[in-house]
Amino acid sequence: MARTLFQKVWDAHTVRVLPNGQTQLYIGLHLVHEVTSPQAFAELRERGWPVRAPQRTFATIDHIVPTRAQARPFADAMAESMTEALERNCRDYGIKFFDLASGSQGIVHVIGPEMGLTQPGMTIACGDSHTSTHGAFGAIAFGIGTSQVRDVLASQCLALSPLKVRRIEVNGALRPGVYAKDVILTIIGRLGVNGGTGYAYEYAGEVFDRMTMDERMTVCNMSIEGGARVGYVNPDDTTIEFLRGRPYVPKGVAFDKAAAWWRGMASDPGAPYDDVIRLDGAEIAPTVTWGINPGQSVAVHAQLPRPDDSPSGDRAGLVEALDFMGFRAGQPIAGTKIDVAFIGSCTNGRLSDLREAAHVVAGHHVAKHVRALVVPGSQKVAIAAEKEGLDQIFRDAGFEWRGAGCSMCLAMNPDRLEGREVCASSSNRNFKGRQGSPTGRTLLMSPAMVAAAAISGEVVDIRSFPVAAPAAV
Ligand code: SF4
């Protein structure tokens, strides 16, 4: 019988069905970071349990790491003690730790794919919501809580209920100035932030077929913002070529064998779906969030919604968002003054994102009133960008060039908004307080749009922004 990739991966990793109806699912890869692991390791120690599969467990530091001064010990005692705890836990339990000295440190969802740890057909778990990123490779990747981190460390398994599968097909061609970020913001805007509850999202159609792996990661990363527990793209030639030669990927004949198996995990023609949604790629515009969740977005040339014209169910939410953001119903989003521009995060902190943004800023200068920073998603991204001279383009334009980390995406480090600042951000969440100030305001958009906003000092349409030079790539 024809099966979806989700069903194939689920079946291949099922250990048994538990008496409560959940499935005990084997986890192929467990990614660990400093924030959600200390308590889990502490519980293992208390019980005297070993880590079940240290060879399938990899760690990094990302959330709390400062991006300006990365020399140890960190100035922040809490950040230093969390880092020391992870070092100790990795040493004691035989876990590979991509620390700052490794040259491979970075945001957990950037380094997994970069190292070739993330592979098609896998089950992946990590104590972070945006683990859905890894679905770009045709993996089923779950964000989990601290108690589940403990479970995976101890047993390499999770108890989970199966998900329904919604196929989201986007066909046609994206127009110039429209990026993967705009595609996923449009999907979330259309289906709602809770629209994916109980579902895995399978992204299919010409638009995703043409996307690079970086772009697919941007899309899958934000599946969780649409309520979907996981999101994935079926593995294809693009996936396989991305993985070829990466450190943890099989070599030679073993690679060819693996590639054949990976291809076989793609959804079969005629596989059954619980739901199918179709969008026209040509209708997607550069998109900006205006509110306090990623579903509250508009095309950059459009106006904010009017609560009185909206279905009664979401009226209160719209009023609350407009009040918090200090916006008027029906006002245009373009022209909104910004104070801060942030390019980075596991959504848009990869090399191709930095290239796109550098292409926009080249030959321009950041507006006087704007604080602008670029934070590479990993040390490897930083090194590659510096080799291409992107750091210099950003510096010349007035951006700060930082070390790798989560930075202002979550502000569990010194990079934070102050007071009511408005931030044009390439990250994934615009919740109240997300960027460190309880009253700070976040506008999510593509890295190219953040770059254009930094230069203009306000939200502008990338389609009419004067780009100085042809794209380097
Ligand atoms: S960049 Fe943001 S969303 Fe991604 S792992 Fe870090 S804090 Fe989480």
PDB file of N, CA and C in Angstrom, residues 133 136 179-182 184 211-223 346-350 352-353 426 447:
ATOM      1  N   THR A 133      12.933  21.994  11.811  1.00  0.00           N
ATOM      2  CA  THR A 133      13.866  22.401  10.749  1.00  0.00           C
ATOM      3  C   THR A 133      14.414  21.190   9.984  1.00  0.00           C
ATOM      4  N   ALA A 136      13.413  19.262   6.625  1.00  0.00           N
ATOM      5  CA  ALA A 136      13.794  19.660   5.266  1.00  0.00           C
ATOM      6  C   ALA A 136      14.497  18.521   4.536  1.00  0.00           C
ATOM      7  N   TYR A 179      10.784  35.167  -0.965  1.00  0.00           N
ATOM      8  CA  TYR A 179      11.715  34.173  -0.431  1.00  0.00           C
ATOM      9  C   TYR A 179      10.968  33.072   0.326  1.00  0.00           C
ATOM     10  N   ALA A 180      11.752  32.057   0.725  1.00  0.00           N
ATOM     11  CA  ALA A 180      11.178  30.936   1.482  1.00  0.00           C
ATOM     12  C   ALA A 180      10.448  31.450   2.731  1.00  0.00           C
ATOM     13  N   LYS A 181      10.996  32.489   3.362  1.00  0.00           N
ATOM     14  CA  LYS A 181      10.366  33.046   4.565  1.00  0.00           C
ATOM     15  C   LYS A 181       8.961  33.556   4.245  1.00  0.00           C
ATOM     16  N   ASP A 182       8.808  34.175   3.080  1.00  0.00           N
ATOM     17  CA  ASP A 182       7.496  34.690   2.687  1.00  0.00           C
ATOM     18  C   ASP A 182       6.516  33.542   2.447  1.00  0.00           C
ATOM     19  N   ILE A 184       6.500  30.539   3.940  1.00  0.00           N
ATOM     20  CA  ILE A 184       6.010  29.928   5.187  1.00  0.00           C
ATOM     21  C   ILE A 184       5.158  30.930   5.974  1.00  0.00           C
ATOM     22  N   MET A 211      13.426  24.651  -4.420  1.00  0.00           N
ATOM     23  CA  MET A 211      14.146  25.305  -3.313  1.00  0.00           C
ATOM     24  C   MET A 211      15.466  24.613  -3.005  1.00  0.00           C
ATOM     25  N   THR A 212      16.432  25.411  -2.535  1.00  0.00           N
ATOM     26  CA  THR A 212      17.680  24.858  -2.001  1.00  0.00           C
ATOM     27  C   THR A 212      17.382  24.234  -0.642  1.00  0.00           C
ATOM     28  N   MET A 213      18.357  23.510  -0.095  1.00  0.00           N
ATOM     29  CA  MET A 213      18.155  22.934   1.242  1.00  0.00           C
ATOM     30  C   MET A 213      18.017  24.039   2.290  1.00  0.00           C
ATOM     31  N   ASP A 214      18.777  25.119   2.132  1.00  0.00           N
ATOM     32  CA  ASP A 214      18.656  26.227   3.090  1.00  0.00           C
ATOM     33  C   ASP A 214      17.227  26.770   3.098  1.00  0.00           C
ATOM     34  N   GLU A 215      16.659  26.905   1.921  1.00  0.00           N
ATOM     35  CA  GLU A 215      15.290  27.437   1.832  1.00  0.00           C
ATOM     36  C   GLU A 215      14.286  26.454   2.429  1.00  0.00           C
ATOM     37  N   ARG A 216      14.485  25.167   2.156  1.00  0.00           N
ATOM     38  CA  ARG A 216      13.582  24.162   2.738  1.00  0.00           C
ATOM     39  C   ARG A 216      13.678  24.179   4.264  1.00  0.00           C
ATOM     40  N   MET A 217      14.902  24.416   4.770  1.00  0.00           N
ATOM     41  CA  MET A 217      15.055  24.477   6.238  1.00  0.00           C
ATOM     42  C   MET A 217      14.292  25.669   6.809  1.00  0.00           C
ATOM     43  N   THR A 218      14.322  26.798   6.109  1.00  0.00           N
ATOM     44  CA  THR A 218      13.570  27.974   6.572  1.00  0.00           C
ATOM     45  C   THR A 218      12.086  27.642   6.689  1.00  0.00           C
ATOM     46  N   VAL A 219      11.574  26.948   5.685  1.00  0.00           N
ATOM     47  CA  VAL A 219      10.147  26.594   5.684  1.00  0.00           C
ATOM     48  C   VAL A 219       9.835  25.617   6.819  1.00  0.00           C
ATOM     49  N   CYS A 220      10.606  24.520   6.886  1.00  0.00           N
ATOM     50  CA  CYS A 220      10.309  23.487   7.894  1.00  0.00           C
ATOM     51  C   CYS A 220      10.495  24.033   9.305  1.00  0.00           C
ATOM     52  N   ASN A 221      11.475  24.913   9.481  1.00  0.00           N
ATOM     53  CA  ASN A 221      11.752  25.535  10.782  1.00  0.00           C
ATOM     54  C   ASN A 221      10.489  26.130  11.394  1.00  0.00           C
ATOM     55  N   MET A 222       9.674  26.784  10.551  1.00  0.00           N
ATOM     56  CA  MET A 222       8.517  27.515  11.082  1.00  0.00           C
ATOM     57  C   MET A 222       7.233  26.692  11.078  1.00  0.00           C
ATOM     58  N   SER A 223       7.330  25.385  10.756  1.00  0.00           N
ATOM     59  CA  SER A 223       6.134  24.528  10.802  1.00  0.00           C
ATOM     60  C   SER A 223       5.481  24.610  12.163  1.00  0.00           C
ATOM     61  N   CYS A 346      18.034  30.285  13.628  1.00  0.00           N
ATOM     62  CA  CYS A 346      17.987  28.989  12.947  1.00  0.00           C
ATOM     63  C   CYS A 346      17.034  29.025  11.763  1.00  0.00           C
ATOM     64  N   THR A 347      16.255  30.091  11.635  1.00  0.00           N
ATOM     65  CA  THR A 347      15.379  30.239  10.467  1.00  0.00           C
ATOM     66  C   THR A 347      16.158  30.814   9.292  1.00  0.00           C
ATOM     67  N   ASN A 348      16.950  31.838   9.556  1.00  0.00           N
ATOM     68  CA  ASN A 348      17.594  32.584   8.472  1.00  0.00           C
ATOM     69  C   ASN A 348      18.994  33.063   8.840  1.00  0.00           C
ATOM     70  N   GLY A 349      19.803  32.161   9.434  1.00  0.00           N
ATOM     71  CA  GLY A 349      21.173  32.546   9.775  1.00  0.00           C
ATOM     72  C   GLY A 349      22.201  31.711   9.026  1.00  0.00           C
ATOM     73  N   ARG A 350      21.794  31.211   7.845  1.00  0.00           N
ATOM     74  CA  ARG A 350      22.709  30.371   7.060  1.00  0.00           C
ATOM     75  C   ARG A 350      23.424  31.210   6.003  1.00  0.00           C
ATOM     76  N   SER A 352      23.496  31.269   2.764  1.00  0.00           N
ATOM     77  CA  SER A 352      22.719  31.849   1.656  1.00  0.00           C
ATOM     78  C   SER A 352      21.896  33.046   2.133  1.00  0.00           C
ATOM     79  N   ASP A 353      21.440  33.015   3.391  1.00  0.00           N
ATOM     80  CA  ASP A 353      20.693  34.159   3.938  1.00  0.00           C
ATOM     81  C   ASP A 353      21.601  35.382   4.036  1.00  0.00           C
ATOM     82  N   SER A 426      14.885  38.521  11.220  1.00  0.00           N
ATOM     83  CA  SER A 426      14.788  37.351  10.332  1.00  0.00           C
ATOM     84  C   SER A 426      14.502  36.078  11.129  1.00  0.00           C
ATOM     85  N   PRO A 447      15.486  37.816   5.371  1.00  0.00           N
ATOM     86  CA  PRO A 447      16.730  38.553   5.601  1.00  0.00           C
ATOM     87  C   PRO A 447      16.928  39.705   4.618  1.00  0.00           C
TER      88      PRO A 447
END
